[in-house]
mmCIF file of C-alpha atoms in Angstrom:
data_model
loop_
_atom_site.group_PDB
_atom_site.id
_atom_site.type_symbol
_atom_site.label_atom_id
_atom_site.label_comp_id
_atom_site.label_asym_id
_atom_site.label_seq_id
_atom_site.Cartn_x
_atom_site.Cartn_y
_atom_site.Cartn_z
ATOM 1 C CA MET A 1232 24.303 24.727 4.045
ATOM 2 C CA VAL A 1233 21.131 23.095 5.373
ATOM 3 C CA LYS A 1234 21.099 25.344 8.446
ATOM 4 C CA SER A 1235 21.556 28.409 6.221
ATOM 5 C CA ASN A 1236 18.573 27.406 4.067
ATOM 6 C CA ARG A 1237 16.451 26.741 7.115
ATOM 7 C CA GLN A 1238 17.280 30.156 8.537
ATOM 8 C CA LYS A 1239 16.245 31.807 5.261
ATOM 9 C CA VAL A 1240 12.915 29.966 5.313
ATOM 10 C CA LYS A 1241 12.426 30.889 8.973
ATOM 11 C CA ASN A 1242 13.108 34.560 8.194
ATOM 12 C CA ILE A 1243 10.531 34.509 5.377
ATOM 13 C CA TYR A 1244 7.976 32.900 7.673
ATOM 14 C CA MET A 1245 8.580 35.327 10.533
ATOM 15 C CA ASP A 1246 8.371 38.367 8.236
ATOM 16 C CA TYR A 1247 4.867 37.372 7.159
ATOM 17 C CA ALA A 1248 3.722 35.870 10.456
ATOM 18 C CA SER A 1249 4.553 39.086 12.297
ATOM 19 C CA SER A 1250 2.607 41.165 9.787
ATOM 20 C CA ALA A 1251 -1.153 41.574 9.448
ATOM 21 C CA SER A 1252 -1.256 38.878 6.722
ATOM 22 C CA PRO A 1253 -3.069 41.025 4.132
ATOM 23 C CA ASN A 1254 -5.686 39.558 1.800
ATOM 24 C CA PRO A 1255 -4.316 39.343 -1.773
ATOM 25 C CA SER A 1256 -7.827 39.930 -3.114
ATOM 26 C CA SER A 1257 -7.991 43.398 -1.504
ATOM 27 C CA ILE A 1258 -7.331 46.493 -3.620
ATOM 28 C CA HIS A 1259 -5.592 48.538 -0.902
ATOM 29 C CA LEU A 1260 -1.794 48.927 -0.874
ATOM 30 C CA GLN A 1261 -1.103 45.953 1.414
ATOM 31 C CA GLY A 1262 -3.473 43.777 -0.610
ATOM 32 C CA VAL A 1263 -1.710 44.669 -3.848
ATOM 33 C CA GLY A 1264 1.640 43.835 -2.258
ATOM 34 C CA ALA A 1265 0.292 40.480 -1.094
ATOM 35 C CA LYS A 1266 -1.075 39.820 -4.580
ATOM 36 C CA ASN A 1267 2.347 40.517 -6.078
ATOM 37 C CA ASP A 1268 3.946 38.097 -3.619
ATOM 38 C CA LEU A 1269 1.335 35.467 -4.480
ATOM 39 C CA GLU A 1270 1.940 35.783 -8.207
ATOM 40 C CA SER A 1271 5.701 35.778 -7.705
ATOM 41 C CA ALA A 1272 5.401 32.461 -5.842
ATOM 42 C CA ARG A 1273 3.062 31.127 -8.525
ATOM 43 C CA LYS A 1274 5.611 31.916 -11.231
ATOM 44 C CA MET A 1275 8.356 30.261 -9.181
ATOM 45 C CA VAL A 1276 6.336 27.033 -9.051
ATOM 46 C CA ALA A 1277 5.367 27.306 -12.716
ATOM 47 C CA ASP A 1278 9.034 27.593 -13.683
ATOM 48 C CA VAL A 1279 9.731 24.246 -12.002
ATOM 49 C CA PHE A 1280 6.887 22.773 -14.089
ATOM 50 C CA SER A 1281 8.095 24.594 -17.243
ATOM 51 C CA ALA A 1282 4.529 25.843 -17.464
ATOM 52 C CA ARG A 1283 2.477 29.048 -17.476
ATOM 53 C CA PRO A 1284 1.783 30.684 -14.088
ATOM 54 C CA ASP A 1285 -1.976 30.481 -14.670
ATOM 55 C CA SER A 1286 -1.671 26.677 -14.703
ATOM 56 C CA VAL A 1287 -0.742 26.654 -10.985
ATOM 57 C CA ILE A 1288 -3.573 26.387 -8.441
ATOM 58 C CA PHE A 1289 -2.732 26.596 -4.740
ATOM 59 C CA THR A 1290 -4.676 24.403 -2.298
ATOM 60 C CA SER A 1291 -4.381 23.276 1.326
ATOM 61 C CA GLY A 1292 -2.497 20.067 0.495
ATOM 62 C CA GLY A 1293 -2.170 16.963 -1.656
ATOM 63 C CA THR A 1294 -5.511 15.486 -0.612
ATOM 64 C CA GLU A 1295 -7.401 18.592 -1.682
ATOM 65 C CA SER A 1296 -5.448 18.803 -4.941
ATOM 66 C CA ASN A 1297 -6.312 15.200 -5.792
ATOM 67 C CA ASN A 1298 -9.963 15.819 -4.958
ATOM 68 C CA LEU A 1299 -10.045 18.948 -7.091
ATOM 69 C CA ALA A 1300 -8.491 17.095 -10.023
ATOM 70 C CA ILE A 1301 -10.777 14.061 -9.838
ATOM 71 C CA GLN A 1302 -14.071 15.553 -8.676
ATOM 72 C CA GLY A 1303 -13.441 18.692 -10.719
ATOM 73 C CA ILE A 1304 -13.094 16.701 -13.941
ATOM 74 C CA ILE A 1305 -16.289 14.756 -13.263
ATOM 75 C CA LEU A 1306 -18.267 17.897 -12.396
ATOM 76 C CA GLY A 1307 -16.865 19.636 -15.462
ATOM 77 C CA TRP A 1308 -17.922 16.728 -17.671
ATOM 78 C CA TRP A 1309 -21.469 16.726 -16.278
ATOM 79 C CA GLN A 1310 -21.778 20.491 -16.765
ATOM 80 C CA LYS A 1311 -20.502 20.255 -20.336
ATOM 81 C CA GLU A 1312 -22.889 17.427 -21.207
ATOM 82 C CA ARG A 1313 -25.880 19.298 -19.759
ATOM 83 C CA LYS A 1314 -25.027 22.433 -21.724
ATOM 84 C CA SER A 1315 -24.776 20.406 -24.922
ATOM 85 C CA GLY A 1316 -28.425 19.406 -24.522
ATOM 86 C CA LYS A 1317 -27.676 15.695 -24.393
ATOM 87 C CA LYS A 1318 -30.135 13.474 -22.591
ATOM 88 C CA LEU A 1319 -28.216 12.109 -19.604
ATOM 89 C CA ASN A 1320 -29.012 8.871 -17.807
ATOM 90 C CA ALA A 1321 -27.460 6.518 -15.284
ATOM 91 C CA LYS A 1322 -26.289 4.138 -18.032
ATOM 92 C CA TYR A 1323 -23.880 6.681 -19.494
ATOM 93 C CA LEU A 1324 -21.495 7.813 -16.792
ATOM 94 C CA PRO A 1325 -18.054 9.404 -17.046
ATOM 95 C CA HIS A 1326 -15.380 6.735 -16.641
ATOM 96 C CA ILE A 1327 -12.195 6.899 -14.528
ATOM 97 C CA VAL A 1328 -9.177 4.593 -14.823
ATOM 98 C CA THR A 1329 -6.726 4.315 -11.934
ATOM 99 C CA THR A 1330 -4.573 1.682 -10.171
ATOM 100 C CA ASN A 1331 -4.924 -0.348 -7.002
ATOM 101 C CA ILE A 1332 -1.881 1.187 -5.250
ATOM 102 C CA GLU A 1333 -2.910 4.851 -5.388
ATOM 103 C CA HIS A 1334 -2.979 7.069 -2.312
ATOM 104 C CA PRO A 1335 -6.261 6.903 -0.314
ATOM 105 C CA SER A 1336 -7.111 10.448 -1.431
ATOM 106 C CA VAL A 1337 -7.412 9.051 -4.962
ATOM 107 C CA LEU A 1338 -8.903 5.618 -4.305
ATOM 108 C CA GLU A 1339 -11.458 6.839 -1.777
ATOM 109 C CA THR A 1340 -12.448 9.776 -3.989
ATOM 110 C CA VAL A 1341 -13.131 7.605 -7.046
ATOM 111 C CA GLY A 1342 -14.909 5.140 -4.749
ATOM 112 C CA MET A 1343 -17.128 7.919 -3.430
ATOM 113 C CA LEU A 1344 -18.014 9.062 -6.963
ATOM 114 C CA LYS A 1345 -18.895 5.487 -7.892
ATOM 115 C CA GLU A 1346 -21.095 5.035 -4.815
ATOM 116 C CA ARG A 1347 -22.931 8.261 -5.604
ATOM 117 C CA GLY A 1348 -23.621 7.073 -9.143
ATOM 118 C CA GLN A 1349 -21.603 9.955 -10.586
ATOM 119 C CA ALA A 1350 -18.877 7.933 -12.283
ATOM 120 C CA GLU A 1351 -17.867 4.508 -13.501
ATOM 121 C CA VAL A 1352 -14.489 3.338 -12.190
ATOM 122 C CA THR A 1353 -11.884 0.824 -13.355
ATOM 123 C CA ILE A 1354 -9.106 0.006 -10.886
ATOM 124 C CA LEU A 1355 -6.219 -1.772 -12.605
ATOM 125 C CA PRO A 1356 -3.873 -4.075 -10.672
ATOM 126 C CA VAL A 1357 -0.172 -3.265 -10.867
ATOM 127 C CA GLU A 1358 2.419 -5.920 -11.643
ATOM 128 C CA VAL A 1359 4.397 -7.768 -8.954
ATOM 129 C CA SER A 1360 7.026 -5.038 -9.333
ATOM 130 C CA GLY A 1361 4.519 -2.439 -8.155
ATOM 131 C CA ILE A 1362 4.432 -0.868 -11.621
ATOM 132 C CA VAL A 1363 1.408 -0.632 -13.916
ATOM 133 C CA ASP A 1364 1.615 -1.746 -17.556
ATOM 134 C CA PRO A 1365 0.906 1.242 -19.898
ATOM 135 C CA LYS A 1366 -0.655 -1.152 -22.443
ATOM 136 C CA LYS A 1367 -3.220 -2.193 -19.835
ATOM 137 C CA ILE A 1368 -4.048 1.467 -19.252
ATOM 138 C CA ARG A 1369 -4.677 1.890 -22.987
ATOM 139 C CA LYS A 1370 -6.832 -1.238 -23.088
ATOM 140 C CA ALA A 1371 -8.976 0.029 -20.185
ATOM 141 C CA ILE A 1372 -9.837 3.325 -21.920
ATOM 142 C CA LYS A 1373 -13.390 3.459 -23.309
ATOM 143 C CA LYS A 1374 -15.476 6.012 -25.202
ATOM 144 C CA ASN A 1375 -16.735 7.477 -21.930
ATOM 145 C CA THR A 1376 -13.319 7.582 -20.179
ATOM 146 C CA VAL A 1377 -12.702 11.146 -19.037
ATOM 147 C CA LEU A 1378 -9.786 10.667 -16.651
ATOM 148 C CA VAL A 1379 -6.772 8.434 -16.118
ATOM 149 C CA SER A 1380 -5.087 8.964 -12.738
ATOM 150 C CA VAL A 1381 -1.788 7.195 -12.011
ATOM 151 C CA MET A 1382 0.629 8.281 -9.284
ATOM 152 C CA TYR A 1383 4.158 9.309 -10.289
ATOM 153 C CA ALA A 1384 5.814 7.380 -7.438
ATOM 154 C CA ASN A 1385 4.210 5.252 -4.768
ATOM 155 C CA ASN A 1386 4.214 6.679 -1.261
ATOM 156 C CA GLU A 1387 4.792 3.286 0.419
ATOM 157 C CA ILE A 1388 7.043 1.151 -1.787
ATOM 158 C CA GLY A 1389 8.602 4.010 -3.764
ATOM 159 C CA THR A 1390 8.114 2.475 -7.210
ATOM 160 C CA ILE A 1391 8.205 4.985 -10.070
ATOM 161 C CA GLU A 1392 5.387 4.585 -12.571
ATOM 162 C CA PRO A 1393 6.002 4.931 -16.350
ATOM 163 C CA ILE A 1394 4.252 8.291 -16.623
ATOM 164 C CA ARG A 1395 5.720 9.272 -19.997
ATOM 165 C CA GLU A 1396 4.726 5.941 -21.552
ATOM 166 C CA ILE A 1397 1.202 6.174 -20.155
ATOM 167 C CA ALA A 1398 0.902 9.734 -21.495
ATOM 168 C CA LYS A 1399 2.001 8.491 -24.917
ATOM 169 C CA GLU A 1400 -0.697 5.794 -24.938
ATOM 170 C CA ILE A 1401 -3.330 8.360 -23.960
ATOM 171 C CA ARG A 1402 -2.212 10.789 -26.683
ATOM 172 C CA HIS A 1403 -2.437 8.028 -29.282
ATOM 173 C CA TYR A 1404 -5.955 7.174 -28.144
ATOM 174 C CA ARG A 1405 -7.068 10.812 -28.317
ATOM 175 C CA LYS A 1406 -5.569 11.248 -31.772
ATOM 176 C CA GLU A 1407 -7.079 8.054 -33.168
ATOM 177 C CA ASN A 1408 -10.518 8.859 -31.765
ATOM 178 C CA GLU A 1409 -10.379 12.639 -32.387
ATOM 179 C CA THR A 1410 -11.322 13.464 -28.808
ATOM 180 C CA GLU A 1411 -9.939 15.618 -26.011
ATOM 181 C CA TYR A 1412 -10.604 12.884 -23.463
ATOM 182 C CA PRO A 1413 -9.320 11.250 -21.376
ATOM 183 C CA PHE A 1414 -7.234 13.746 -19.437
ATOM 184 C CA PHE A 1415 -4.226 12.419 -17.556
ATOM 185 C CA HIS A 1416 -3.616 13.231 -13.886
ATOM 186 C CA THR A 1417 -0.680 12.146 -11.757
ATOM 187 C CA ASP A 1418 -0.321 12.381 -8.001
ATOM 188 C CA ALA A 1419 3.309 13.515 -7.821
ATOM 189 C CA ALA A 1420 3.410 14.106 -4.063
ATOM 190 C CA GLN A 1421 6.504 11.904 -3.664
ATOM 191 C CA ALA A 1422 8.340 13.247 -6.718
ATOM 192 C CA PRO A 1423 9.919 16.559 -5.586
ATOM 193 C CA ASN A 1424 13.519 16.197 -4.409
ATOM 194 C CA TYR A 1425 14.121 13.187 -6.685
ATOM 195 C CA LEU A 1426 12.189 13.237 -9.990
ATOM 196 C CA GLU A 1427 11.744 15.645 -12.885
ATOM 197 C CA LEU A 1428 8.615 17.831 -12.748
ATOM 198 C CA ASN A 1429 8.645 19.235 -16.284
ATOM 199 C CA THR A 1430 4.979 18.745 -17.193
ATOM 200 C CA GLU A 1431 5.591 19.018 -20.938
ATOM 201 C CA ARG A 1432 8.136 16.215 -20.932
ATOM 202 C CA LEU A 1433 5.976 14.117 -18.623
ATOM 203 C CA GLY A 1434 2.980 14.650 -20.881
ATOM 204 C CA VAL A 1435 0.451 15.079 -18.059
ATOM 205 C CA ASP A 1436 -2.631 17.308 -18.041
ATOM 206 C CA MET A 1437 -2.796 17.642 -14.243
ATOM 207 C CA LEU A 1438 -0.244 17.087 -11.494
ATOM 208 C CA THR A 1439 -0.562 17.137 -7.703
ATOM 209 C CA LEU A 1440 2.109 18.320 -5.256
ATOM 210 C CA THR A 1441 2.178 18.790 -1.490
ATOM 211 C CA GLY A 1442 4.541 20.717 0.730
ATOM 212 C CA ALA A 1443 4.380 17.908 3.292
ATOM 213 C CA LYS A 1444 6.965 15.965 1.265
ATOM 214 C CA ILE A 1445 9.377 18.838 0.597
ATOM 215 C CA PRO A 1446 11.811 19.940 3.328
ATOM 216 C CA GLU A 1447 10.689 23.199 4.967
ATOM 217 C CA ALA A 1448 7.852 23.696 2.475
ATOM 218 C CA GLY A 1449 4.981 23.790 4.948
ATOM 219 C CA ARG A 1450 1.400 22.679 4.481
ATOM 220 C CA VAL A 1451 0.509 23.865 1.006
ATOM 221 C CA GLY A 1452 -0.767 21.899 -1.968
ATOM 222 C CA VAL A 1453 -0.566 22.582 -5.682
ATOM 223 C CA LEU A 1454 -2.553 21.365 -8.638
ATOM 224 C CA TYR A 1455 -1.000 21.935 -12.043
ATOM 225 C CA LYS A 1456 -3.745 22.134 -14.689
ATOM 226 C CA ARG A 1457 -3.171 22.366 -18.420
ATOM 227 C CA LYS A 1458 -5.219 25.176 -19.982
ATOM 228 C CA SER A 1459 -7.284 22.782 -22.123
ATOM 229 C CA VAL A 1460 -8.558 20.843 -19.090
ATOM 230 C CA LEU A 1461 -12.201 21.534 -18.258
ATOM 231 C CA LEU A 1462 -12.309 21.636 -14.463
ATOM 232 C CA ALA A 1463 -15.188 22.691 -12.210
ATOM 233 C CA PRO A 1464 -14.709 23.918 -8.608
ATOM 234 C CA VAL A 1465 -15.654 21.488 -5.857
ATOM 235 C CA MET A 1466 -15.712 24.079 -3.069
ATOM 236 C CA ALA A 1467 -17.811 27.256 -3.007
ATOM 237 C CA GLY A 1468 -17.177 30.557 -1.237
ATOM 238 C CA GLY A 1469 -15.035 32.734 -3.462
ATOM 239 C CA ASP A 1470 -13.410 33.091 -6.859
ATOM 240 C CA GLN A 1471 -9.779 32.783 -5.747
ATOM 241 C CA GLU A 1472 -7.290 30.650 -7.716
ATOM 242 C CA PHE A 1473 -8.931 31.348 -11.094
ATOM 243 C CA GLY A 1474 -12.347 30.490 -9.685
ATOM 244 C CA LEU A 1475 -11.312 26.906 -8.930
ATOM 245 C CA ARG A 1476 -10.401 27.036 -5.236
ATOM 246 C CA ALA A 1477 -12.360 29.261 -2.873
ATOM 247 C CA GLY A 1478 -10.651 30.706 0.187
ATOM 248 C CA THR A 1479 -8.120 33.419 0.981
ATOM 249 C CA GLU A 1480 -4.594 32.288 0.128
ATOM 250 C CA SER A 1481 -1.994 32.062 2.897
ATOM 251 C CA ILE A 1482 0.782 34.174 1.397
ATOM 252 C CA PHE A 1483 3.594 33.298 3.787
ATOM 253 C CA GLU A 1484 2.896 29.552 3.505
ATOM 254 C CA ILE A 1485 2.723 29.736 -0.288
ATOM 255 C CA THR A 1486 5.929 31.775 -0.492
ATOM 256 C CA LYS A 1487 7.670 29.297 1.787
ATOM 257 C CA PHE A 1488 6.470 26.425 -0.396
ATOM 258 C CA ALA A 1489 7.626 28.040 -3.646
ATOM 259 C CA LYS A 1490 11.125 28.741 -2.349
ATOM 260 C CA ALA A 1491 11.448 25.252 -0.850
ATOM 261 C CA LEU A 1492 10.312 23.635 -4.113
ATOM 262 C CA ARG A 1493 12.800 25.677 -6.130
ATOM 263 C CA ARG A 1494 15.598 24.693 -3.742
ATOM 264 C CA ALA A 1495 14.615 21.010 -3.874
ATOM 265 C CA GLU A 1496 14.693 21.151 -7.662
ATOM 266 C CA SER A 1497 18.175 22.692 -7.686
ATOM 267 C CA GLU A 1498 19.513 19.991 -5.334
ATOM 268 C CA ARG A 1499 17.592 17.105 -6.923
ATOM 269 C CA GLU A 1500 20.313 15.310 -8.885
ATOM 270 C CA LYS A 1501 23.032 15.630 -6.240
ATOM 271 C CA GLU A 1502 20.775 14.569 -3.371
ATOM 272 C CA SER A 1503 19.300 11.653 -5.335
ATOM 273 C CA LYS A 1504 22.765 10.274 -6.014
ATOM 274 C CA ARG A 1505 23.780 10.618 -2.354
ATOM 275 C CA LEU A 1506 20.664 8.918 -1.010
ATOM 276 C CA LEU A 1507 20.814 6.137 -3.574
ATOM 277 C CA GLY A 1508 24.246 5.170 -2.246
ATOM 278 C CA ILE A 1509 23.251 4.974 1.404
ATOM 279 C CA ARG A 1510 19.845 3.382 0.596
ATOM 280 C CA ASP A 1511 21.528 0.525 -1.292
ATOM 281 C CA TYR A 1512 24.100 0.193 1.504
ATOM 282 C CA LEU A 1513 21.228 -0.183 4.003
ATOM 283 C CA TYR A 1514 19.544 -2.886 1.923
ATOM 284 C CA LYS A 1515 22.719 -4.930 1.381
ATOM 285 C CA LYS A 1516 23.503 -4.882 5.097
ATOM 286 C CA ILE A 1517 19.931 -5.921 5.992
ATOM 287 C CA GLN A 1518 20.246 -8.836 3.569
ATOM 288 C CA LYS A 1519 23.254 -10.031 5.555
ATOM 289 C CA ILE A 1520 21.378 -9.735 8.855
ATOM 290 C CA VAL A 1521 18.185 -11.286 7.438
ATOM 291 C CA PRO A 1522 18.906 -13.367 4.305
ATOM 292 C CA GLU A 1523 15.189 -14.125 3.788
ATOM 293 C CA VAL A 1524 14.188 -10.440 3.753
ATOM 294 C CA ILE A 1525 11.614 -9.563 1.058
ATOM 295 C CA ILE A 1526 11.918 -6.349 -0.950
ATOM 296 C CA ASN A 1527 8.517 -4.836 -1.731
ATOM 297 C CA GLY A 1528 8.497 -3.443 -5.261
ATOM 298 C CA GLU A 1529 11.411 -3.487 -7.656
ATOM 299 C CA MET A 1530 14.701 -1.770 -6.823
ATOM 300 C CA GLU A 1531 15.543 -0.266 -10.221
ATOM 301 C CA ASN A 1532 12.586 2.058 -10.809
ATOM 302 C CA ARG A 1533 12.359 3.295 -7.241
ATOM 303 C CA LEU A 1534 12.764 6.553 -5.355
ATOM 304 C CA PRO A 1535 16.323 6.824 -3.996
ATOM 305 C CA ASN A 1536 15.104 7.618 -0.492
ATOM 306 C CA ASN A 1537 12.774 4.632 -0.153
ATOM 307 C CA LEU A 1538 13.345 1.103 1.106
ATOM 308 C CA ASN A 1539 10.291 -1.019 1.841
ATOM 309 C CA ILE A 1540 10.880 -4.548 3.124
ATOM 310 C CA THR A 1541 9.134 -7.417 4.822
ATOM 311 C CA ILE A 1542 10.923 -9.519 7.434
ATOM 312 C CA PRO A 1543 8.974 -12.800 7.481
ATOM 313 C CA HIS A 1544 7.533 -14.297 10.672
ATOM 314 C CA ILE A 1545 7.929 -11.210 12.868
ATOM 315 C CA PRO A 1546 5.206 -8.574 13.375
ATOM 316 C CA SER A 1547 6.168 -5.343 11.636
ATOM 317 C CA ASP A 1548 4.428 -3.218 14.275
ATOM 318 C CA LEU A 1549 6.684 -4.793 16.915
ATOM 319 C CA LEU A 1550 9.757 -3.711 14.926
ATOM 320 C CA VAL A 1551 8.348 -0.199 14.421
ATOM 321 C CA ILE A 1552 7.821 0.227 18.166
ATOM 322 C CA GLU A 1553 11.213 -1.228 19.089
ATOM 323 C CA LEU A 1554 13.076 0.947 16.579
ATOM 324 C CA SER A 1555 11.081 3.994 17.671
ATOM 325 C CA SER A 1556 12.222 3.485 21.258
ATOM 326 C CA ARG A 1557 15.770 3.822 19.944
ATOM 327 C CA GLY A 1558 15.012 7.070 18.111
ATOM 328 C CA ILE A 1559 14.588 5.453 14.686
ATOM 329 C CA MET A 1560 11.296 6.434 13.061
ATOM 330 C CA ILE A 1561 10.046 4.094 10.355
ATOM 331 C CA SER A 1562 6.518 3.158 9.329
ATOM 332 C CA GLU A 1563 4.399 0.205 8.265
ATOM 333 C CA LYS A 1564 2.143 1.893 5.729
ATOM 334 C CA SER A 1565 0.869 5.259 4.556
ATOM 335 C CA ALA A 1566 0.601 7.693 7.478
ATOM 336 C CA CYS A 1567 -2.995 8.359 6.391
ATOM 337 C CA LYS A 1568 -3.842 4.739 7.242
ATOM 338 C CA SER A 1569 -1.365 4.035 10.049
ATOM 339 C CA GLY A 1570 -4.111 3.821 12.663
ATOM 340 C CA GLU A 1571 -5.845 0.905 10.937
ATOM 341 C CA GLU A 1572 -5.161 -2.681 11.947
ATOM 342 C CA LYS A 1573 -5.457 -4.164 8.446
ATOM 343 C CA ALA A 1574 -2.434 -4.557 6.194
ATOM 344 C CA SER A 1575 -1.330 -1.939 3.686
ATOM 345 C CA HIS A 1576 -3.443 -2.086 0.522
ATOM 346 C CA VAL A 1577 -0.252 -1.582 -1.498
ATOM 347 C CA ILE A 1578 1.530 -4.598 0.009
ATOM 348 C CA VAL A 1579 -1.613 -6.730 -0.288
ATOM 349 C CA ALA A 1580 -1.884 -5.737 -3.977
ATOM 350 C CA ILE A 1581 1.593 -6.933 -4.922
ATOM 351 C CA ARG A 1582 1.344 -10.054 -2.730
ATOM 352 C CA GLU A 1583 -1.899 -11.056 -4.452
ATOM 353 C CA LYS A 1584 -0.275 -10.494 -7.832
ATOM 354 C CA GLU A 1585 2.468 -12.919 -6.797
ATOM 355 C CA GLY A 1586 -0.228 -15.473 -6.009
ATOM 356 C CA LYS A 1587 0.857 -15.639 -2.388
ATOM 357 C CA ASN A 1588 -1.357 -15.721 0.675
ATOM 358 C CA SER A 1589 -1.593 -12.732 2.984
ATOM 359 C CA GLY A 1590 0.479 -14.285 5.759
ATOM 360 C CA ASP A 1591 3.385 -11.899 5.331
ATOM 361 C CA THR A 1592 1.743 -8.593 4.460
ATOM 362 C CA GLY A 1593 3.528 -6.617 7.143
ATOM 363 C CA SER A 1594 6.139 -4.177 5.901
ATOM 364 C CA LEU A 1595 8.756 -1.711 7.093
ATOM 365 C CA ARG A 1596 9.258 1.523 5.192
ATOM 366 C CA PHE A 1597 12.594 3.293 5.648
ATOM 367 C CA SER A 1598 12.374 6.880 4.369
ATOM 368 C CA LEU A 1599 15.720 8.649 4.044
ATOM 369 C CA GLY A 1600 16.064 12.408 3.841
ATOM 370 C CA ARG A 1601 18.311 15.414 3.531
ATOM 371 C CA ASP A 1602 19.701 14.940 7.044
ATOM 372 C CA THR A 1603 20.226 11.163 6.804
ATOM 373 C CA THR A 1604 23.879 10.096 6.998
ATOM 374 C CA LYS A 1605 25.765 6.798 6.708
ATOM 375 C CA ALA A 1606 26.311 6.982 10.478
ATOM 376 C CA ASP A 1607 22.513 7.020 10.909
ATOM 377 C CA ILE A 1608 22.282 3.910 8.734
ATOM 378 C CA ASP A 1609 24.949 2.095 10.755
ATOM 379 C CA TYR A 1610 23.115 2.947 13.978
ATOM 380 C CA THR A 1611 19.862 1.643 12.476
ATOM 381 C CA LEU A 1612 21.489 -1.605 11.359
ATOM 382 C CA LYS A 1613 22.972 -2.188 14.803
ATOM 383 C CA ALA A 1614 19.620 -1.534 16.472
ATOM 384 C CA LEU A 1615 17.740 -3.799 14.049
ATOM 385 C CA SER A 1616 20.215 -6.640 14.650
ATOM 386 C CA GLU A 1617 19.839 -6.310 18.424
ATOM 387 C CA ILE A 1618 16.045 -6.264 18.194
ATOM 388 C CA LEU A 1619 15.931 -9.390 16.032
ATOM 389 C CA ILE A 1620 18.188 -11.229 18.488
ATOM 390 C CA LYS A 1621 15.954 -10.088 21.350
ATOM 391 C CA HIS A 1622 12.851 -11.416 19.596
ATOM 392 C CA LYS A 1623 14.303 -14.540 18.059
ATOM 393 C CA LYS A 1624 11.298 -16.542 19.293
ATOM 394 C CA TRP A 1625 9.309 -14.702 16.607
ATOM 395 C CA TYR A 1626 11.992 -14.717 14.027
ATOM 396 C CA HIS A 1627 13.072 -18.368 14.201
#
């Protein structure tokens, strides 16, 4: 079944790649055809969101989508305030609330806005479990708060944030204060394949997706935007994507993404159940090999494909290299930060919350997927056991 799906995706890709790749903004026959394909893909994505097609904005990836959501809201707020005739000054800045375990494309973007004097930022610490308290989100909201951004599921430790509960707190605030702000954005890059993406039930105003996390989806990003959200473009050069994202759309990549997302949604429940079984099997077996193993983040509210652990007293990079030499690819931290020597900001965040020192901030992230089998897990367990015996001078 997997091979059949891959062949279908390959056929779609080759059909477009071998063509002249017409511009969907052109009015000639090929351009109109490309436009129809673009809108067909847009509707396909919108259906997964249970939303209107005009709420779907295609981008180059998750990082751009997060930047458009965050910077776009801030720019939109400034434009609105200027048009209203209000006297603006540095003491009254738009306020953003987020958490300390967000992806770098969120944390570094809000940090940049703060450094530029364009926004005030509150970064809330998550609990030891890796989950933020919705009541603390509500408490952090102020009169000038324009955006709350909390990821749907963490990319390193896999913890699933209480998005619906946070949305409820934000709605209550807006109702009590008779305001449209703050808007609620979630980085849902890790959610496809495993979590519901119905934006109405989630209660979000904006949602980020990336094809990088969906099998055979390619390098395309999406930003879902509710109609009521005032967003300004952050990139100039054209009026594509409803005037919010300049640049000619890549039709074959977008079509590939839409079909892959739809397929992932149809297989979501079955695949989640399968991966949950082998993920828990992996963890129980590791506990037998290493009784003192530390689980990073709670197990209950966690993506079924994610296991993030710390094995005390042995360098995690050593284990990554050793496992890699045996054909087992795991990671220490977000791929966006894998080249840095310092520990993962996510692991440091939950360690600090526990009141522990940073001695054991190394981590191993096992990411399971559509092709992962129990035989793969058994091979991994055997290899890990052999490696720990080999390096017992570290371990003991």
